[in-house]
GROMACS .gro file of C-alpha atoms in nm:
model
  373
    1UNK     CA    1   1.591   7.216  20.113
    2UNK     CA    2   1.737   7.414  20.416
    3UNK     CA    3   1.533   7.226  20.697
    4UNK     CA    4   1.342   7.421  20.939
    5UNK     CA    5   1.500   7.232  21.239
    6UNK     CA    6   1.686   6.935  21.194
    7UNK     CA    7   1.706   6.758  21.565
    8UNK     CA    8   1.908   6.433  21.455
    9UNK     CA    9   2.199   6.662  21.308
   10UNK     CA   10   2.175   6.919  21.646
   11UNK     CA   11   2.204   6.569  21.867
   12UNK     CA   12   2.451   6.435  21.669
   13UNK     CA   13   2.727   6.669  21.792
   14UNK     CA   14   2.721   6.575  22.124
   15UNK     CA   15   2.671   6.233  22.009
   16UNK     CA   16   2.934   6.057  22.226
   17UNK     CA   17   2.826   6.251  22.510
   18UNK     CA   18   2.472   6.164  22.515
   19UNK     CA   19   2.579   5.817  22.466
   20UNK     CA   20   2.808   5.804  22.760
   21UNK     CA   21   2.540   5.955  22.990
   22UNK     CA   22   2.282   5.720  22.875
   23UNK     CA   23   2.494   5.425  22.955
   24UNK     CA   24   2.594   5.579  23.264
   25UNK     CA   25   2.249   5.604  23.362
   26UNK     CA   26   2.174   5.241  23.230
   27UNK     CA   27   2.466   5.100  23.432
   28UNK     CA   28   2.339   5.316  23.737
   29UNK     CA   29   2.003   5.063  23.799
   30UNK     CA   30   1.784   5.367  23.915
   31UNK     CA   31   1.585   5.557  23.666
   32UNK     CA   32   1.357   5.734  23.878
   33UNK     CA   33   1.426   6.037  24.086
   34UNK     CA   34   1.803   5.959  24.157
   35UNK     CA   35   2.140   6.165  24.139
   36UNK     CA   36   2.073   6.270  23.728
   37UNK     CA   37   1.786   6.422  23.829
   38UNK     CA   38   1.894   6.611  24.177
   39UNK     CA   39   2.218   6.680  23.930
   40UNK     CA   40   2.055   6.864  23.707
   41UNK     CA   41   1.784   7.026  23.930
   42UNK     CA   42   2.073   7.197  24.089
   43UNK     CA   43   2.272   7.309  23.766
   44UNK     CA   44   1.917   7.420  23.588
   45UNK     CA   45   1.852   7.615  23.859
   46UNK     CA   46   2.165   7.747  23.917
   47UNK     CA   47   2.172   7.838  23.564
   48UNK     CA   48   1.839   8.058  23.591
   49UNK     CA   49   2.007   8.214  23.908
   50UNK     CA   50   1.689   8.053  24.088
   51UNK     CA   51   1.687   7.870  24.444
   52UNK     CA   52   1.516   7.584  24.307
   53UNK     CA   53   1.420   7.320  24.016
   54UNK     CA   54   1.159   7.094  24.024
   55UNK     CA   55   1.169   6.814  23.726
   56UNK     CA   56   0.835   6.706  23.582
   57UNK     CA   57   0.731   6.544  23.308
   58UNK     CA   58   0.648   6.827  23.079
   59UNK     CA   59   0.630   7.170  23.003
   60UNK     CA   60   0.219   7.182  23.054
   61UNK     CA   61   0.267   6.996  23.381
   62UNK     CA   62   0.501   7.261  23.486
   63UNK     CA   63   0.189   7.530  23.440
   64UNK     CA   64  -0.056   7.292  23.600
   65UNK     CA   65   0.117   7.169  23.867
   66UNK     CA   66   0.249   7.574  23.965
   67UNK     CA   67  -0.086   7.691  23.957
   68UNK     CA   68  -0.216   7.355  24.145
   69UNK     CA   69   0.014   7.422  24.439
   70UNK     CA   70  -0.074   7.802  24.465
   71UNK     CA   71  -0.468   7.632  24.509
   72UNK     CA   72  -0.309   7.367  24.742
   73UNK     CA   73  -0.123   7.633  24.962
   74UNK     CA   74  -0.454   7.876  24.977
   75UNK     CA   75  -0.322   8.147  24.740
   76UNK     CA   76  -0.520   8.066  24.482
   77UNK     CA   77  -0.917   7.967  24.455
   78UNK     CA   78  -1.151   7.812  24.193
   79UNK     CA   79  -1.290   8.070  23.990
   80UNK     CA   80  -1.012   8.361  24.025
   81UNK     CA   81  -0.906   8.548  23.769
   82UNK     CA   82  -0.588   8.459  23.566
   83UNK     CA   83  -0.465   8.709  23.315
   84UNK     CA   84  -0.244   8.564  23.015
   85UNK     CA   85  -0.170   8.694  22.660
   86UNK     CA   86  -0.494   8.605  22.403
   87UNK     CA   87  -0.186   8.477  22.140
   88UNK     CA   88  -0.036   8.221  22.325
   89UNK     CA   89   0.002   7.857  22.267
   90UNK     CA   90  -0.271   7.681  22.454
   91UNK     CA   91  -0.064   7.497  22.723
   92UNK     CA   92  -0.053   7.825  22.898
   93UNK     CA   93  -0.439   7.820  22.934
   94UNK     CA   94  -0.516   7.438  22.960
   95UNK     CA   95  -0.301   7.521  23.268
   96UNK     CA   96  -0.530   7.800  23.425
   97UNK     CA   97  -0.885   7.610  23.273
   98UNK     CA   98  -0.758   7.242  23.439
   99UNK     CA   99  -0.732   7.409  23.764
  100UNK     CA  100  -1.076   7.567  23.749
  101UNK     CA  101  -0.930   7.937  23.728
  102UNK     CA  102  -1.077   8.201  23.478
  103UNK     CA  103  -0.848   8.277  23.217
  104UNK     CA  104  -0.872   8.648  23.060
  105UNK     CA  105  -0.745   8.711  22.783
  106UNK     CA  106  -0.496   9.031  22.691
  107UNK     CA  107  -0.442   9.114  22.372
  108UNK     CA  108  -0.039   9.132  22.327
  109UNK     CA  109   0.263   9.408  22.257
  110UNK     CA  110   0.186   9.455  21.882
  111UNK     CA  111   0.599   9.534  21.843
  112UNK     CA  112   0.740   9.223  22.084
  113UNK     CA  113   0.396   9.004  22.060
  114UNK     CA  114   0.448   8.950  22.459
  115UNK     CA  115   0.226   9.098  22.707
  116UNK     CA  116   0.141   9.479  22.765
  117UNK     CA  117   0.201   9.629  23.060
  118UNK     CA  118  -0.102   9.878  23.008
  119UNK     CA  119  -0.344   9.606  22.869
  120UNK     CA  120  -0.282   9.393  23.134
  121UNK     CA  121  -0.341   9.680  23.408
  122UNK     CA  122  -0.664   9.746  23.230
  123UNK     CA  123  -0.774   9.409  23.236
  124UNK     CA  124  -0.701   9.355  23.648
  125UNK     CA  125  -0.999   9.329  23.868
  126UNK     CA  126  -1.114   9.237  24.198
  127UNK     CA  127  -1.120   8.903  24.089
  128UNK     CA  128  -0.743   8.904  23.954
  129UNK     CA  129  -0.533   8.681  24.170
  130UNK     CA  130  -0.251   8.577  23.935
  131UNK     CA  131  -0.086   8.699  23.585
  132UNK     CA  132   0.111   8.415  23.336
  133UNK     CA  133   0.353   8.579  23.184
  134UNK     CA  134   0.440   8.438  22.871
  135UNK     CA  135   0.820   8.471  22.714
  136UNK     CA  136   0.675   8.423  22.350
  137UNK     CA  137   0.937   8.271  22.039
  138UNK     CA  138   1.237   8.349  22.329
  139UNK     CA  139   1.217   8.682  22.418
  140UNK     CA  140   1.117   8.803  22.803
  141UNK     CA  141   0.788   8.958  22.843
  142UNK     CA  142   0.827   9.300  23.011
  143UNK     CA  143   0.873   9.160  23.407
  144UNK     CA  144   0.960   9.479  23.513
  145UNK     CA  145   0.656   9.632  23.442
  146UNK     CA  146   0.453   9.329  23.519
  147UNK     CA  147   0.592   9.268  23.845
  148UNK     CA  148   0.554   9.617  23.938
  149UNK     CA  149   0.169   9.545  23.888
  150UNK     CA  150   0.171   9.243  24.101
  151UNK     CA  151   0.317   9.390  24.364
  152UNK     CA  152   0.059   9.681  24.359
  153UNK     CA  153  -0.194   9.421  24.321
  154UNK     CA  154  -0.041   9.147  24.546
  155UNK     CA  155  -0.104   8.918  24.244
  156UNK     CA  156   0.107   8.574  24.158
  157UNK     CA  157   0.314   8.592  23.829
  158UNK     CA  158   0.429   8.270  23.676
  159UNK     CA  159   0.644   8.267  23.394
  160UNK     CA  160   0.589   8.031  23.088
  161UNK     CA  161   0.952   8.035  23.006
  162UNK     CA  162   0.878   7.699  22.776
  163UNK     CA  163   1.083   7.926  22.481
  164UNK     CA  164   1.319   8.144  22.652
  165UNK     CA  165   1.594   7.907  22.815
  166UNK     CA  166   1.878   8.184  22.894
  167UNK     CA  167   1.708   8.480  22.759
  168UNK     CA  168   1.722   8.781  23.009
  169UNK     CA  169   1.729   9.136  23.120
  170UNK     CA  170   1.903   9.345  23.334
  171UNK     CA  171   2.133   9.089  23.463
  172UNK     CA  172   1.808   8.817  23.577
  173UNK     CA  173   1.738   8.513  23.345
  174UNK     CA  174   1.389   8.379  23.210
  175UNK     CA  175   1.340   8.161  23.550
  176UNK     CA  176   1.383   8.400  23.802
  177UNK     CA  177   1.174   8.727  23.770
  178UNK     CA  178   0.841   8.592  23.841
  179UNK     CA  179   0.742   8.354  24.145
  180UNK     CA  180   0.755   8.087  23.971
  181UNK     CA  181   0.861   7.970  23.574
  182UNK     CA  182   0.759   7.647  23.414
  183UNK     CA  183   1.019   7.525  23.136
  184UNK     CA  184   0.946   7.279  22.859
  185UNK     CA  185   1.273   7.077  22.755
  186UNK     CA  186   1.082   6.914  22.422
  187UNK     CA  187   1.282   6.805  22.218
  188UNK     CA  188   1.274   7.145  21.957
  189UNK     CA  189   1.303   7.377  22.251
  190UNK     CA  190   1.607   7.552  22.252
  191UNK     CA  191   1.749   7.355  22.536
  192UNK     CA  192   1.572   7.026  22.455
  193UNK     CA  193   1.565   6.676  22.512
  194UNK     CA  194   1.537   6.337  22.392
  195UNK     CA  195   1.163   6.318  22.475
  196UNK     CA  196   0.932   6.501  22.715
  197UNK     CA  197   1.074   6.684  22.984
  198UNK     CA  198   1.016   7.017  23.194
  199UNK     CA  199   1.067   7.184  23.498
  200UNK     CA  200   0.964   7.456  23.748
  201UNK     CA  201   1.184   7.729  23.881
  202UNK     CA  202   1.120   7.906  24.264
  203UNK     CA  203   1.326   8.108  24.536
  204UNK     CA  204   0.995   7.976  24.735
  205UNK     CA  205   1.085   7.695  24.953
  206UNK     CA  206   0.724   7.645  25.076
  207UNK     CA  207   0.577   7.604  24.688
  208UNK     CA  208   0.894   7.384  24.568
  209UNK     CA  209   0.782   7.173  24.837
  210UNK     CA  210   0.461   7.152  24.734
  211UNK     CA  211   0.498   7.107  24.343
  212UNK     CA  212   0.773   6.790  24.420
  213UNK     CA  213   0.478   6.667  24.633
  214UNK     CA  214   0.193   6.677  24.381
  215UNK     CA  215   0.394   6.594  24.090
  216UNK     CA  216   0.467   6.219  24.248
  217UNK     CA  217   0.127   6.082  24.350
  218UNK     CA  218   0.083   6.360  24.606
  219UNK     CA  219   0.392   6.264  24.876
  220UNK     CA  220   0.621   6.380  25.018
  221UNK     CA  221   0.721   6.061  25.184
  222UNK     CA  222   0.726   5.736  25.033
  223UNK     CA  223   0.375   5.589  25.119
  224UNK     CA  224   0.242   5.896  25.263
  225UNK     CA  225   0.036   6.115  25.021
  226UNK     CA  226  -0.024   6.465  25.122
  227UNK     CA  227  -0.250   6.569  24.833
  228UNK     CA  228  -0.468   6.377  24.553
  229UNK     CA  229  -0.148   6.437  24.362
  230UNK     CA  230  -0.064   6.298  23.952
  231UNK     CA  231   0.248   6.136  23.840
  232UNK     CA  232   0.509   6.366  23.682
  233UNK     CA  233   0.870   6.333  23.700
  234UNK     CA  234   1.140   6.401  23.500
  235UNK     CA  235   1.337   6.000  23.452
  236UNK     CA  236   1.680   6.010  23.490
  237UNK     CA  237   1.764   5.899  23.133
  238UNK     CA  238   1.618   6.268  23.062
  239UNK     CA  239   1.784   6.440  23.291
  240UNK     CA  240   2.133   6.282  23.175
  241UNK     CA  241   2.049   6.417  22.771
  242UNK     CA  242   1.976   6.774  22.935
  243UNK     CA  243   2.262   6.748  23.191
  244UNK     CA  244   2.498   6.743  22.842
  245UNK     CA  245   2.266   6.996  22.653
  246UNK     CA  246   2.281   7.262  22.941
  247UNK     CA  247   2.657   7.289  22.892
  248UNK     CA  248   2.574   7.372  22.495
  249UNK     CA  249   2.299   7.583  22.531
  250UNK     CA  250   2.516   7.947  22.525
  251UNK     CA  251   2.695   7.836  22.241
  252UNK     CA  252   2.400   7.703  22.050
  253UNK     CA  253   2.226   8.068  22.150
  254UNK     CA  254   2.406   8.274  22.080
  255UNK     CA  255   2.475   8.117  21.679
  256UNK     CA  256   2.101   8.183  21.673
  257UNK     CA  257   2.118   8.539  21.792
  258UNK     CA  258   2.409   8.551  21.487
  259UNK     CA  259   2.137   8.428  21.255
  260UNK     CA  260   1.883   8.681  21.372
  261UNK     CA  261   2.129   8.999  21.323
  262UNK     CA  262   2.195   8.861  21.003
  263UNK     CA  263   1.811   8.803  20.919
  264UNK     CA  264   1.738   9.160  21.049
  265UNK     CA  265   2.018   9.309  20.862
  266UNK     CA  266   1.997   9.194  20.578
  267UNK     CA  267   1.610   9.131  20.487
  268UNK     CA  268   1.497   9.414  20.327
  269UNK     CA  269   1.122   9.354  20.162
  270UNK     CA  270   0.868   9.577  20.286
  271UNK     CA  271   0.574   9.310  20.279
  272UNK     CA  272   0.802   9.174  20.549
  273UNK     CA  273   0.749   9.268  20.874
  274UNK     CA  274   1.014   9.173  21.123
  275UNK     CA  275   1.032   9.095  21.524
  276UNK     CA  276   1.342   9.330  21.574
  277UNK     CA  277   1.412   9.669  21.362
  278UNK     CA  278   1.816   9.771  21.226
  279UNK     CA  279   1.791  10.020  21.517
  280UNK     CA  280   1.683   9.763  21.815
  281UNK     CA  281   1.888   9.497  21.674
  282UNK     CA  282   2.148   9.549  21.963
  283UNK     CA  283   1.933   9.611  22.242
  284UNK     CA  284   1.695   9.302  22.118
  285UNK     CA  285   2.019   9.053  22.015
  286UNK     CA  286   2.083   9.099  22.433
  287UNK     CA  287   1.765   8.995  22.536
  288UNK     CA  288   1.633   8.773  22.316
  289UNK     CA  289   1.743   8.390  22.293
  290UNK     CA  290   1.503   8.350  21.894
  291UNK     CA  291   1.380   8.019  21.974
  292UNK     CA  292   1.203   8.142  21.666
  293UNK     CA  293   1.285   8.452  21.413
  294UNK     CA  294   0.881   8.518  21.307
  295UNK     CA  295   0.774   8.739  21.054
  296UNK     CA  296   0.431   8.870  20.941
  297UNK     CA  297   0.304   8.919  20.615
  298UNK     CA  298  -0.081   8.958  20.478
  299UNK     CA  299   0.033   8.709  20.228
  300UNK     CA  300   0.106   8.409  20.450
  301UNK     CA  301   0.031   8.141  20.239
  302UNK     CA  302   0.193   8.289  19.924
  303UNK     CA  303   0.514   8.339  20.107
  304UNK     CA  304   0.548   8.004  20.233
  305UNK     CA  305   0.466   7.891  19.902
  306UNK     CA  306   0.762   8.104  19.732
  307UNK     CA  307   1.053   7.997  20.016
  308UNK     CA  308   0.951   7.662  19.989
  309UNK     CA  309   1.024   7.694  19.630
  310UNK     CA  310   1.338   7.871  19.702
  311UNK     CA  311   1.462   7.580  19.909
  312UNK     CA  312   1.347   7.707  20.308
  313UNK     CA  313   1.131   7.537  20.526
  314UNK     CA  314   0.905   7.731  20.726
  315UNK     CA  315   0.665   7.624  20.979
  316UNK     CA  316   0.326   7.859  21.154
  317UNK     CA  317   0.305   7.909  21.475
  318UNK     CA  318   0.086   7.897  21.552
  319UNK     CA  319  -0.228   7.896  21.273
  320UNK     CA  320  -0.534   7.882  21.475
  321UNK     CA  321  -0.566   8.139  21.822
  322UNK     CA  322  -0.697   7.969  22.148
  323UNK     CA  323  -0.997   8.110  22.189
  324UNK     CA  324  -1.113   7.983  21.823
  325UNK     CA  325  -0.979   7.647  21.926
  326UNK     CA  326  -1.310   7.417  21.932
  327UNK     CA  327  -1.187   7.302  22.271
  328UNK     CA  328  -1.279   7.658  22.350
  329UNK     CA  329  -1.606   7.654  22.191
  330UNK     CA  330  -1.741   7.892  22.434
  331UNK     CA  331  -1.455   8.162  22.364
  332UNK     CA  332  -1.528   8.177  22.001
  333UNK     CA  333  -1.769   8.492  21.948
  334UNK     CA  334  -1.461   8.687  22.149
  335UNK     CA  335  -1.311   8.935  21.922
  336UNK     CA  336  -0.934   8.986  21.966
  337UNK     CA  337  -0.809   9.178  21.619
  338UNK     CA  338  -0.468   9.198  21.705
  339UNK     CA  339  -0.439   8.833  21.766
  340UNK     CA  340  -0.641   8.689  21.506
  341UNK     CA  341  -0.494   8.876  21.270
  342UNK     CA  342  -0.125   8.752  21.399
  343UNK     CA  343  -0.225   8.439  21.368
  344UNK     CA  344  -0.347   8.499  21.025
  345UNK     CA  345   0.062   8.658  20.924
  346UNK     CA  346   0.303   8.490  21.124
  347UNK     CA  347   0.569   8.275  20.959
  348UNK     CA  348   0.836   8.123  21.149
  349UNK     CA  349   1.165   8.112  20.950
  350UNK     CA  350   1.465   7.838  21.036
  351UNK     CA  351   1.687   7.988  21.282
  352UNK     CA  352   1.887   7.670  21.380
  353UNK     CA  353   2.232   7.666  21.523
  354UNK     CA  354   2.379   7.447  21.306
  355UNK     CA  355   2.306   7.692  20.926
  356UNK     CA  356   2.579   7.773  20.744
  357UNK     CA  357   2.660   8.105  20.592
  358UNK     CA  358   2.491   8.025  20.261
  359UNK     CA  359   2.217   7.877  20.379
  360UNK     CA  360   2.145   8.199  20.609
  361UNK     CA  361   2.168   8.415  20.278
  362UNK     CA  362   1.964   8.156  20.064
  363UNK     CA  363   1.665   8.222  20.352
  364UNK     CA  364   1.731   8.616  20.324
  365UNK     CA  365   1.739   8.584  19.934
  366UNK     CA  366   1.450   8.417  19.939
  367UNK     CA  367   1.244   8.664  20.136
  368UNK     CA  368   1.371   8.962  19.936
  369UNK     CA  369   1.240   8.809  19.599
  370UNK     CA  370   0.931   8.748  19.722
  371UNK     CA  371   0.657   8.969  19.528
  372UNK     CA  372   0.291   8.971  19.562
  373UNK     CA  373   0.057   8.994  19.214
   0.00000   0.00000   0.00000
């Protein structure tokens, strides 16, 4: 069975590194906001081409906190309007609903799945203060056009970059386009650690500030506590694993965009649909960093069912849109077509670095066999 993503075999190249950081940081005696941490703050950010990092404790925490500060700093108020894409995983919105902001829901690009440019302008009101632009399965939303609408609307746009570590366009990384980015570094993230982990990106000094604040108990000072603040850091044992991952990461990317062309070259069904057409494969391969390859197919179920007979693991994401989530109970009458019915098709294929030629064409051999009736 070819293994949708198989973490222990990833880790175990970089095996002797990880262990030599780890003990490093064991022999160090400080585990807590010390020089792994302000190491690796410094090459993340440079990395995204940003002016700061910000380690915290998770992806979601990276939303929360972002939008928390923007409330802190008086940019943002209970009740404002939030726009994100209706298909998202629900971390983006527990973000928006934990700070008391109104999420509304887009319907997304029905070609890249990201968010629409005109849907989005359609859906901005009075009441719009901020946009979350999410980089859904690795690819960048379109931040040109979005951040052309902020600035006509003097909105906020943060990023949920928790999939696209490196992707980019025109020159500026996943990290840098919006006014802020939050990063997950879970473990099956593209650039992923050995537990929870994420991060915030900024060129604002004022809001970096604030964020490194809240995230530890609210101070900026030891003993002084600016704000009613949580406890989220990234540990320094953390920091060391993604210190050694960072330097993989454009190696390990671009073997997945490799897979991709492949995938897009050489599946051929028609009850296949595909994130990235012969034609765009060029133009897509440049932008996109396929923290998953997902395709769509009216016969979900039946198609897992056939490549896990043919030997390939597949995994949904994600089954069940957020506003149909019981958590959002309220949500539930909303109608969004396009989204429900993505979430009814999608099937994520493995794309992992580490496939071999063979297993590559056992997954595309697998998908052009499959028949329906």
């Amino acid at each position: 069975m070819i293994p949708f993503l198989d973490l222990k075999s990833i880790n175990a190249q970089y095996r002797e590194e990880l262990i030599s950081a780890a003990a490093r940081v064991i022999d160090s005696g400080w585990y807590i906001q010390g020089q792994e941490l302000k190491a690796f703050e410094q090459e993340f950010a440079d990395y995204c081409g940003a002016k700061h990092c910000i380690g915290v404790a998770n992806g979601l925490d990276a939303l929360t906190l972002t939008l928390r500060a923007w409330k802190e700093l008086g940019k943002l108020h209970e009740g404002d309007e939030v726009i994100v894409p209706a298909n998202t995983y629900i971390a983006s919105i527990l973000a928006i609903t934990e700070n008391r902001f109104k999420p509304v829901l887009v319907e997304p690009d029905s070609a890249t799945y990201n968010l629409c440019p005109v849907k989005t302008a359609a859906a901005i009101t009075s009441k719009t203060k901020a946009i979350v632009a999410v980089h859904l399965y690795g690819q960048l939303a379109p931040m040109d056009e979005i951040m052309a609408l902020a600035d006509q609307h003097q909105l906020l746009v943060l990023e949920d970059s928790a999939q696209a570590h490196g992707a980019e366009s025109n020159g500026k990384k996943a990290g840098n386009w919006g006014h802020a980015s939050g990063f997950s570094f879970y473990p099956g993230k593209n650039l992923g650690a050995l537990g929870d982990a994420g991060a915030v990106t900024t060129n604002d000094d004022e809001l970096a500030q604030t964020i490194r604040a809240l995230g530890n108990y609210g101070s900026h000072k030891k003993y002084e506590n600016l704000y009613q603040g949580v406890n989220s850091r990234l540990d320094e044992m953390q920091a060391a694993m993604l210190r050694i991952k960072l330097k993989h990461l454009d190696s390990e990317t671009q073997r997945r965009r490799e897979i991709a062309k492949a995938y897009a070259q050489g599946i051929s069904n028609p009850k296949l649909m595909q994130p990235i057409s012969f034609n765009s494969v060029s133009q897509s391969l440049s932008q996109h960093v396929f923290h998953l390859y997902v395709v769509r197919s009216t016969a979900r179920a039946a198609l897992q069912a056939h490549l896990t007979a043919a030997g390939v693991q597949t995994l949904i994401h994600y089954p069940i849109p957020p506003h149909l989530q019981q958590a959002y109970a309220s949500w539930n009458p909303h109608v969004l077509p396009l989204t429900e019915s993505m979430h009814q098709e999608v099937l994520s294929l493995p794309i992992s670095p580490l496939m071999s030629r063979d297993d590559v064409q056992q997954v595309i051999a697998g998908c052009n066999s499959f028949q329906v009736g």
